[in-house]
Tab-separated table of C-alpha atoms (C1' of nucleotides) and ligand atoms in Angstrom:
chain	number	residue	atom	x	y	z
P	1	MET	CA	0.000	0.000	0.000
P	2	ASN	CA	0.941	3.612	-0.440
P	3	THR	CA	2.677	2.939	-3.727
P	4	ASP	CA	1.600	6.235	-5.216
P	5	PRO	CA	4.811	8.242	-5.667
P	6	ILE	CA	3.021	11.580	-5.365
P	7	LYS	CA	1.362	10.594	-2.128
P	8	ARG	CA	4.658	9.323	-0.794
P	9	SER	CA	6.523	12.467	-1.752
P	10	LEU	CA	3.924	14.655	-0.043
P	11	GLU	CA	4.156	12.609	3.128
P	12	ALA	CA	7.926	12.692	2.990
P	13	GLY	CA	7.653	16.469	2.834
P	14	GLY	CA	5.435	16.541	5.907
P	15	LEU	CA	2.345	17.561	3.957
P	16	ARG	CA	-1.102	16.001	4.069
P	17	CYS	CA	-2.268	14.426	0.876
P	18	THR	CA	-5.325	16.426	-0.129
P	19	PRO	CA	-7.051	16.211	-3.516
P	20	GLN	CA	-6.103	19.820	-4.255
P	21	ARG	CA	-2.449	19.386	-3.370
P	22	TYR	CA	-2.287	16.074	-5.172
P	23	ALA	CA	-3.740	17.687	-8.281
P	24	VAL	CA	-1.071	20.410	-8.308
P	25	MET	CA	1.709	17.827	-8.087
P	26	ALA	CA	0.089	15.569	-10.682
P	27	PHE	CA	-0.289	18.436	-13.105
P	28	LEU	CA	3.314	19.560	-12.652
P	29	ARG	CA	4.615	16.034	-13.143
P	30	GLU	CA	2.596	15.496	-16.301
P	31	HIS	CA	3.653	18.756	-17.891
P	32	GLU	CA	7.189	19.323	-19.016
P	33	GLY	CA	6.646	23.079	-19.330
P	34	HIS	CA	6.785	25.604	-16.524
P	35	PRO	CA	3.205	26.703	-15.842
P	36	THR	CA	2.194	29.788	-13.889
P	37	ALA	CA	0.028	29.603	-10.776
P	38	ALA	CA	-2.906	30.843	-12.866
P	39	GLU	CA	-2.400	28.067	-15.419
P	40	ILE	CA	-2.191	25.435	-12.697
P	41	PHE	CA	-5.302	26.805	-11.027
P	42	GLU	CA	-7.223	26.631	-14.274
P	43	ALA	CA	-5.981	23.168	-15.210
P	44	VAL	CA	-6.755	21.702	-11.827
P	45	ASN	CA	-10.310	22.989	-12.045
P	46	ARG	CA	-10.744	21.610	-15.519
P	47	ARG	CA	-9.448	18.062	-15.265
P	48	CYS	CA	-9.579	15.343	-12.699
P	49	TYR	CA	-6.125	14.470	-11.388
P	50	SER	CA	-6.916	12.730	-8.157
P	51	GLY	CA	-9.905	10.482	-8.738
P	52	LYS	CA	-11.796	12.595	-6.262
P	53	ASP	CA	-13.053	16.073	-6.861
P	54	PRO	CA	-10.001	18.215	-7.635
P	55	ARG	CA	-11.685	21.588	-7.527
P	56	SER	CA	-9.449	24.101	-5.828
P	57	SER	CA	-9.722	27.765	-4.933
P	58	ARG	CA	-7.185	30.312	-6.055
P	59	ALA	CA	-5.946	30.788	-2.497
P	60	THR	CA	-5.441	27.049	-2.110
P	61	THR	CA	-3.517	26.818	-5.355
P	62	TYR	CA	-1.141	29.536	-4.164
P	63	ASN	CA	-0.949	28.048	-0.655
P	64	ASN	CA	-0.097	24.648	-2.033
P	65	LEU	CA	2.519	25.961	-4.387
P	66	ARG	CA	4.133	27.800	-1.474
P	67	ASP	CA	4.037	24.685	0.717
P	68	LEU	CA	5.429	22.489	-2.044
P	69	VAL	CA	8.270	24.906	-2.701
P	70	GLU	CA	9.062	25.024	1.021
P	71	ALA	CA	9.037	21.239	1.161
P	72	GLY	CA	11.500	21.170	-1.728
P	73	LEU	CA	9.174	19.257	-4.048
P	74	VAL	CA	8.608	22.115	-6.467
P	75	ARG	CA	10.866	24.771	-7.875
P	76	GLU	CA	9.789	28.359	-8.511
P	77	VAL	CA	11.381	30.342	-11.319
P	78	ALA	CA	10.992	34.117	-11.135
P	79	VAL	CA	10.693	35.873	-14.475
P	80	GLU	CA	11.063	39.627	-14.796
P	81	GLY	CA	7.777	41.445	-14.987
P	82	ARG	CA	5.776	38.273	-15.345
P	83	ALA	CA	4.104	35.699	-13.157
P	84	ALA	CA	6.349	33.128	-11.495
P	85	ARG	CA	6.596	29.711	-13.120
P	86	PHE	CA	6.853	26.325	-11.478
P	87	ASP	CA	8.152	22.839	-12.118
P	88	ALA	CA	8.192	19.590	-10.201
P	89	LYS	CA	11.767	19.163	-9.048
P	90	GLY	CA	12.777	16.086	-10.981
P	91	LEU	CA	16.037	15.806	-12.829
P	92	ARG	CA	18.271	18.747	-12.144
P	93	ASN	CA	18.403	21.244	-14.937
P	94	HIS	CA	19.336	24.798	-15.685
P	95	HIS	CA	16.873	27.277	-17.140
P	96	PHE	CA	16.642	29.333	-20.281
P	97	ILE	CA	14.312	32.347	-20.101
P	98	CYS	CA	13.123	33.999	-23.308
P	99	ASP	CA	13.542	37.784	-23.358
P	100	ARG	CA	10.596	38.116	-25.682
P	101	CYS	CA	7.879	35.670	-24.630
P	102	GLY	CA	8.988	34.842	-21.077
P	103	LYS	CA	8.892	31.091	-21.654
P	104	VAL	CA	11.068	29.060	-19.306
P	105	GLU	CA	12.797	26.044	-20.805
P	106	ASP	CA	15.011	23.382	-19.280
P	107	VAL	CA	18.670	23.197	-20.225
P	108	GLU	CA	20.601	19.989	-19.695
P	109	TRP	CA	22.295	19.928	-16.330
P	110	TYR	CA	26.026	20.242	-15.867
P	111	ASP	CA	28.065	20.997	-12.802
P	112	VAL	CA	28.829	24.602	-11.989
P	113	PRO	CA	31.967	25.518	-10.091
P	114	ARG	CA	31.298	26.864	-6.624
P	115	PRO	CA	32.578	30.315	-5.686
P	116	ARG	CA	35.987	30.236	-4.065
P	117	SER	CA	35.711	29.800	-0.323
P	118	GLY	CA	35.619	33.081	1.538
P	119	SER	CA	33.750	34.753	-1.261
P	120	LEU	CA	30.453	33.841	0.377
P	121	GLY	CA	31.422	34.970	3.879
P	122	LYS	CA	28.960	33.902	6.573
P	123	ARG	CA	26.211	33.160	4.080
P	124	VAL	CA	24.695	29.678	3.996
P	125	LEU	CA	24.550	28.313	0.474
P	126	ARG	CA	21.583	26.079	-0.344
P	127	GLU	CA	21.684	25.880	-4.107
P	128	CYS	CA	23.223	27.312	-7.160
P	129	GLU	CA	21.490	27.683	-10.493
P	130	LEU	CA	22.367	28.951	-13.881
P	131	ILE	CA	19.990	31.169	-15.825
P	132	PHE	CA	20.444	31.665	-19.549
P	133	ARG	CA	18.731	34.541	-21.286
P	134	GLY	CA	18.042	35.290	-24.907
P	135	LEU	CA	15.490	34.230	-27.489
P	136	CYS	CA	13.784	30.852	-27.505
P	137	ALA	CA	13.837	28.911	-30.797
P	138	LYS	CA	10.386	30.139	-31.777
P	139	CYS	CA	11.085	33.812	-31.047
P	140	ALA	CA	14.512	33.617	-32.706
P	141	ALA	CA	12.915	32.311	-35.913
P	142	ARG	CA	10.259	35.000	-35.831
P	143	ARG	CA	12.881	37.685	-35.256
P	144	SER	CA	15.152	36.764	-38.158
P	145	SER	CA	12.390	36.300	-40.752
D	1	MET	CA	32.685	69.158	-22.316
D	2	ASN	CA	30.435	66.205	-21.621
D	3	THR	CA	32.703	64.718	-19.017
D	4	ASP	CA	29.845	63.442	-16.925
D	5	PRO	CA	30.030	59.642	-17.135
D	6	ILE	CA	26.308	59.187	-16.539
D	7	LYS	CA	25.417	61.610	-19.292
D	8	ARG	CA	27.844	59.916	-21.615
D	9	SER	CA	26.525	56.455	-20.861
D	10	LEU	CA	22.956	57.566	-21.524
D	11	GLU	CA	23.928	59.059	-24.853
D	12	ALA	CA	25.899	55.953	-25.745
D	13	GLY	CA	22.729	53.990	-25.084
D	14	GLY	CA	20.717	56.247	-27.389
D	15	LEU	CA	18.741	57.777	-24.542
D	16	ARG	CA	18.146	61.457	-23.890
D	17	CYS	CA	19.615	62.788	-20.701
D	18	THR	CA	16.626	63.937	-18.677
D	19	PRO	CA	16.757	64.880	-14.994
D	20	GLN	CA	14.525	61.926	-14.125
D	21	ARG	CA	16.587	59.402	-16.042
D	22	TYR	CA	19.818	60.873	-14.735
D	23	ALA	CA	18.523	60.595	-11.189
D	24	VAL	CA	17.744	56.903	-11.565
D	25	MET	CA	21.258	56.204	-12.845
D	26	ALA	CA	22.868	58.383	-10.193
D	27	PHE	CA	20.961	56.640	-7.435
D	28	LEU	CA	21.852	53.186	-8.739
D	29	ARG	CA	25.529	54.088	-9.031
D	30	GLU	CA	25.687	55.516	-5.531
D	31	HIS	CA	24.006	52.536	-3.932
D	32	GLU	CA	25.740	49.182	-3.832
D	33	GLY	CA	22.494	47.436	-2.882
D	34	HIS	CA	19.813	46.315	-5.297
D	35	PRO	CA	16.860	48.641	-4.815
D	36	THR	CA	13.333	47.972	-6.036
D	37	ALA	CA	11.502	50.306	-8.411
D	38	ALA	CA	9.487	51.592	-5.460
D	39	GLU	CA	12.658	52.405	-3.510
D	40	ILE	CA	14.187	54.192	-6.474
D	41	PHE	CA	11.006	56.163	-7.029
D	42	GLU	CA	10.946	57.263	-3.424
D	43	ALA	CA	14.647	58.139	-3.286
D	44	VAL	CA	14.548	60.159	-6.483
D	45	ASN	CA	11.685	62.215	-5.123
D	46	ARG	CA	13.439	62.806	-1.854
D	47	ARG	CA	16.952	63.843	-2.855
D	48	CYS	CA	18.428	65.932	-5.581
D	49	TYR	CA	20.654	63.891	-7.877
D	50	SER	CA	20.838	66.039	-10.957
D	51	GLY	CA	21.215	69.635	-9.860
D	52	LYS	CA	17.900	70.314	-11.499
D	53	ASP	CA	14.562	69.206	-10.166
D	54	PRO	CA	14.633	65.419	-10.045
D	55	ARG	CA	10.998	64.833	-9.245
D	56	SER	CA	9.696	61.901	-11.201
D	57	SER	CA	6.358	60.181	-11.540
D	58	ARG	CA	5.936	56.516	-10.852
D	59	ALA	CA	5.290	55.787	-14.529
D	60	THR	CA	8.485	57.579	-15.501
D	61	THR	CA	10.508	55.659	-12.959
D	62	TYR	CA	9.268	52.374	-14.409
D	63	ASN	CA	9.670	53.627	-17.998
D	64	ASN	CA	13.227	54.691	-17.332
D	65	LEU	CA	14.152	51.447	-15.644
D	66	ARG	CA	12.773	49.576	-18.655
D	67	ASP	CA	14.689	51.803	-21.095
D	68	LEU	CA	17.908	51.522	-19.095
D	69	VAL	CA	17.633	47.738	-18.970
D	70	GLU	CA	17.010	47.628	-22.717
D	71	ALA	CA	20.012	49.857	-23.302
D	72	GLY	CA	22.125	47.469	-21.243
D	73	LEU	CA	23.013	50.065	-18.596
D	74	VAL	CA	21.029	48.483	-15.798
D	75	ARG	CA	20.448	44.907	-14.777
D	76	GLU	CA	17.160	43.593	-13.423
D	77	VAL	CA	17.135	40.736	-10.950
D	78	ALA	CA	13.843	38.876	-10.583
D	79	VAL	CA	13.182	37.524	-7.101
D	80	GLU	CA	10.483	34.950	-6.392
D	81	GLY	CA	7.365	36.481	-4.930
D	82	ARG	CA	8.931	39.887	-4.500
D	83	ALA	CA	9.458	43.075	-6.462
D	84	ALA	CA	12.252	43.087	-9.050
D	85	ARG	CA	15.556	44.611	-8.005
D	86	PHE	CA	17.993	46.638	-10.044
D	87	ASP	CA	21.663	47.499	-10.204
D	88	ALA	CA	23.812	49.669	-12.422
D	89	LYS	CA	25.777	47.261	-14.571
D	90	GLY	CA	29.283	47.963	-13.393
D	91	LEU	CA	31.731	45.231	-12.598
D	92	ARG	CA	30.356	41.848	-13.524
D	93	ASN	CA	29.132	39.882	-10.572
D	94	HIS	CA	26.968	36.938	-9.680
D	95	HIS	CA	24.051	37.220	-7.292
D	96	PHE	CA	23.129	35.695	-3.989
D	97	ILE	CA	19.424	35.799	-3.096
D	98	CYS	CA	18.342	35.258	0.491
D	99	ASP	CA	15.549	32.698	0.913
D	100	ARG	CA	14.329	34.477	4.004
D	101	CYS	CA	14.554	38.236	3.452
D	102	GLY	CA	14.861	38.390	-0.336
D	103	LYS	CA	17.947	40.583	-0.243
D	104	VAL	CA	20.104	40.443	-3.379
D	105	GLU	CA	23.854	40.594	-2.818
D	106	ASP	CA	26.778	40.622	-5.220
D	107	VAL	CA	29.140	37.690	-5.378
D	108	GLU	CA	32.576	38.092	-6.861
D	109	TRP	CA	32.631	37.278	-10.552
D	110	TYR	CA	34.207	34.170	-12.003
D	111	ASP	CA	33.817	32.537	-15.361
D	112	VAL	CA	31.068	30.000	-15.832
D	113	PRO	CA	31.324	27.232	-18.407
D	114	ARG	CA	28.861	27.552	-21.271
D	115	PRO	CA	26.486	24.684	-21.994
D	116	ARG	CA	27.892	22.222	-24.482
D	117	SER	CA	27.043	23.212	-28.030
D	118	GLY	CA	23.860	21.607	-29.272
D	119	SER	CA	22.316	21.757	-25.837
D	120	LEU	CA	20.822	25.155	-26.666
D	121	GLY	CA	19.456	24.193	-30.087
D	122	LYS	CA	18.209	27.115	-32.146
D	123	ARG	CA	18.012	29.438	-29.169
D	124	VAL	CA	19.978	32.678	-29.229
D	125	LEU	CA	21.989	33.154	-26.061
D	126	ARG	CA	22.376	36.721	-24.809
D	127	GLU	CA	23.675	36.253	-21.301
D	128	CYS	CA	24.253	33.762	-18.617
D	129	GLU	CA	23.972	34.439	-14.903
D	130	LEU	CA	24.637	32.450	-11.819
D	131	ILE	CA	22.216	32.684	-8.918
D	132	PHE	CA	23.113	31.434	-5.471
D	133	ARG	CA	20.377	30.826	-2.948
D	134	GLY	CA	20.400	30.352	0.777
D	135	LEU	CA	20.564	32.593	3.823
D	136	CYS	CA	22.344	35.940	3.899
D	137	ALA	CA	24.797	36.530	6.755
D	138	LYS	CA	22.212	38.390	8.827
D	139	CYS	CA	19.478	35.788	8.394
D	140	ALA	CA	21.914	32.924	8.982
D	141	ALA	CA	22.950	34.461	12.318
D	142	ARG	CA	19.358	34.998	13.334
D	143	ARG	CA	18.461	31.425	12.403
D	144	SER	CA	21.196	29.747	14.407
D	145	SER	CA	20.759	31.793	17.578
U	1	DG	C1'	18.721	82.539	-29.186
U	2	DT	C1'	14.546	80.533	-31.656
U	3	DG	C1'	11.875	76.954	-33.806
U	4	DT	C1'	10.936	72.168	-34.457
U	5	DC	C1'	9.420	67.715	-33.154
U	6	DA	C1'	10.252	63.117	-31.573
U	7	DA	C1'	11.022	61.659	-27.113
U	8	DA	C1'	9.920	61.956	-22.465
U	9	DT	C1'	6.954	63.059	-18.537
U	10	DT	C1'	2.708	63.081	-15.979
U	11	DA	C1'	-1.556	61.831	-13.071
U	12	DG	C1'	-4.316	58.634	-12.404
U	13	DA	C1'	-6.915	54.775	-14.144
U	14	DC	C1'	-6.235	50.104	-15.013
U	15	DA	C1'	-4.401	45.309	-14.981
U	16	DT	C1'	-2.263	41.503	-13.055
U	17	DA	C1'	-0.171	38.686	-9.445
U	18	DA	C1'	-0.195	37.374	-4.951
U	19	DT	C1'	-1.706	37.443	-0.043
U	20	DC	C1'	-4.834	37.744	3.826
U	21	DT	C1'	-9.033	36.799	6.700
U	22	DA	C1'	-12.200	34.409	9.195
U	23	DA	C1'	-15.566	30.861	8.669
U	24	DT	C1'	-15.909	26.044	7.258
U	25	DT	C1'	-14.398	21.507	6.039
U	26	DT	C1'	-11.337	17.547	6.130
U	27	DA	C1'	-7.298	14.188	6.627
U	28	DT	C1'	-5.210	11.805	10.068
U	29	DT	C1'	-4.685	9.595	14.408
U	30	DG	C1'	-6.281	7.176	18.361
V	1	DC	C1'	-16.401	7.211	15.603
V	2	DA	C1'	-14.333	11.461	17.938
V	3	DA	C1'	-10.936	14.869	18.323
V	4	DT	C1'	-8.170	18.228	16.301
V	5	DA	C1'	-4.664	20.381	13.714
V	6	DA	C1'	-4.256	21.203	8.978
V	7	DA	C1'	-6.279	22.588	4.843
V	8	DT	C1'	-9.800	24.856	2.010
V	9	DT	C1'	-12.775	28.586	0.678
V	10	DA	C1'	-14.825	33.144	-1.254
V	11	DG	C1'	-13.890	37.357	-1.481
V	12	DA	C1'	-11.498	41.440	0.095
V	13	DT	C1'	-7.087	43.470	0.010
V	14	DT	C1'	-2.359	44.537	-1.104
V	15	DA	C1'	1.551	44.771	-4.093
V	16	DT	C1'	3.531	45.414	-8.345
V	17	DG	C1'	3.561	46.956	-12.783
V	18	DT	C1'	1.339	48.965	-17.251
V	19	DC	C1'	-1.387	52.082	-20.069
V	20	DT	C1'	-3.530	56.396	-21.838
V	21	DA	C1'	-3.914	60.784	-23.555
V	22	DA	C1'	-2.588	65.402	-22.589
V	23	DT	C1'	1.525	68.165	-21.773
V	24	DT	C1'	6.339	69.307	-21.558
V	25	DT	C1'	11.116	69.089	-22.959
V	26	DG	C1'	15.918	67.846	-24.779
V	27	DA	C1'	18.569	67.880	-28.777
V	28	DC	C1'	19.526	69.723	-32.891
V	29	DA	C1'	19.168	72.840	-36.996
V	30	DC	C1'	19.277	77.311	-38.193
T	201	MN	MN1	12.734	23.217	-15.093
T	202	MN	MN1	24.565	43.197	-8.574
T	203	ZN	ZN1	10.247	33.181	-26.849
T	204	ZN	ZN1	18.394	37.490	4.566
DNA sequence: GTGTCAAATTAGACATAATCTAATTTATTG
DNA sequence: CAATAAATTAGATTATGTCTAATTTGACAC
């Protein structure tokens, strides 16, 4: 019993498994992209991800995203002047953010050298990510034509 | 004539030198931190940075920040769930963002390896930044006490 | 200096993204 | 099942950023 990986990951993160929370995780795991909170909210209220009723209020969608980020199950990517985007933390990857359309795409992971010791002082480093900026393939094509 | 470095940088970026725009640049260059648009707006309306009247509307502050970012004179740092922060692009540096208080701090620059060719596909790379996350010195001290 | 005009500024309305509140419901444990 | 802390909810509220249309101005030509 309890073979459902989503349920297990929620419990491991100290979070109750509710239909609303389950639906957020299920949606993020089924979608390679990086949806916004608004997109997740809409999707969860459109389709059934949990077997039970997945309807969820806006506040709950935001609450759950916050809780999931705190539990380390979801990553939040801030994009200038636009709504934050989310992904289920699966394989590690870097991110490419399009200047023009704001889309967030995964870039194959590779190790990044840490700053030389002393350069961080008394700060406590948790993670280190690389952000690439420029034009996504679609916007680059549109630009050059 | 025209020895003022701010004035020269604005002209180099194809932007007129207005008191409001000058004041934004002057404030950013005098402040090592990474202020938000709201902080810049307030500061510019409090102190005199240009010799002339630096009063600026909120719209103008945002317009100028956008123009300065486009001209490559200012960098914008997006922070999850918080207002964007800005710095005058001077020496290159990486950024450390505090999980707890959202403060953005500079980290000494060092070269970062590019992704292996092919990994970016048809995307057009403009820049590449390294973001460190964790607790700033102040928040780390507060946490452990 | 004066005239010209695209660029910039402005106040305030508007839009969007995210959070808060307080009442209600529910998942989990015993 | 009962108890209860956690989660959900609708809707108000706050925070951040953008837009509009009227006005002013910086840069340049003369
Ligand atoms: Mn991703
Ligand atoms: Mn900086
Ligand atoms: Zn794009
Ligand atoms: Zn901090």
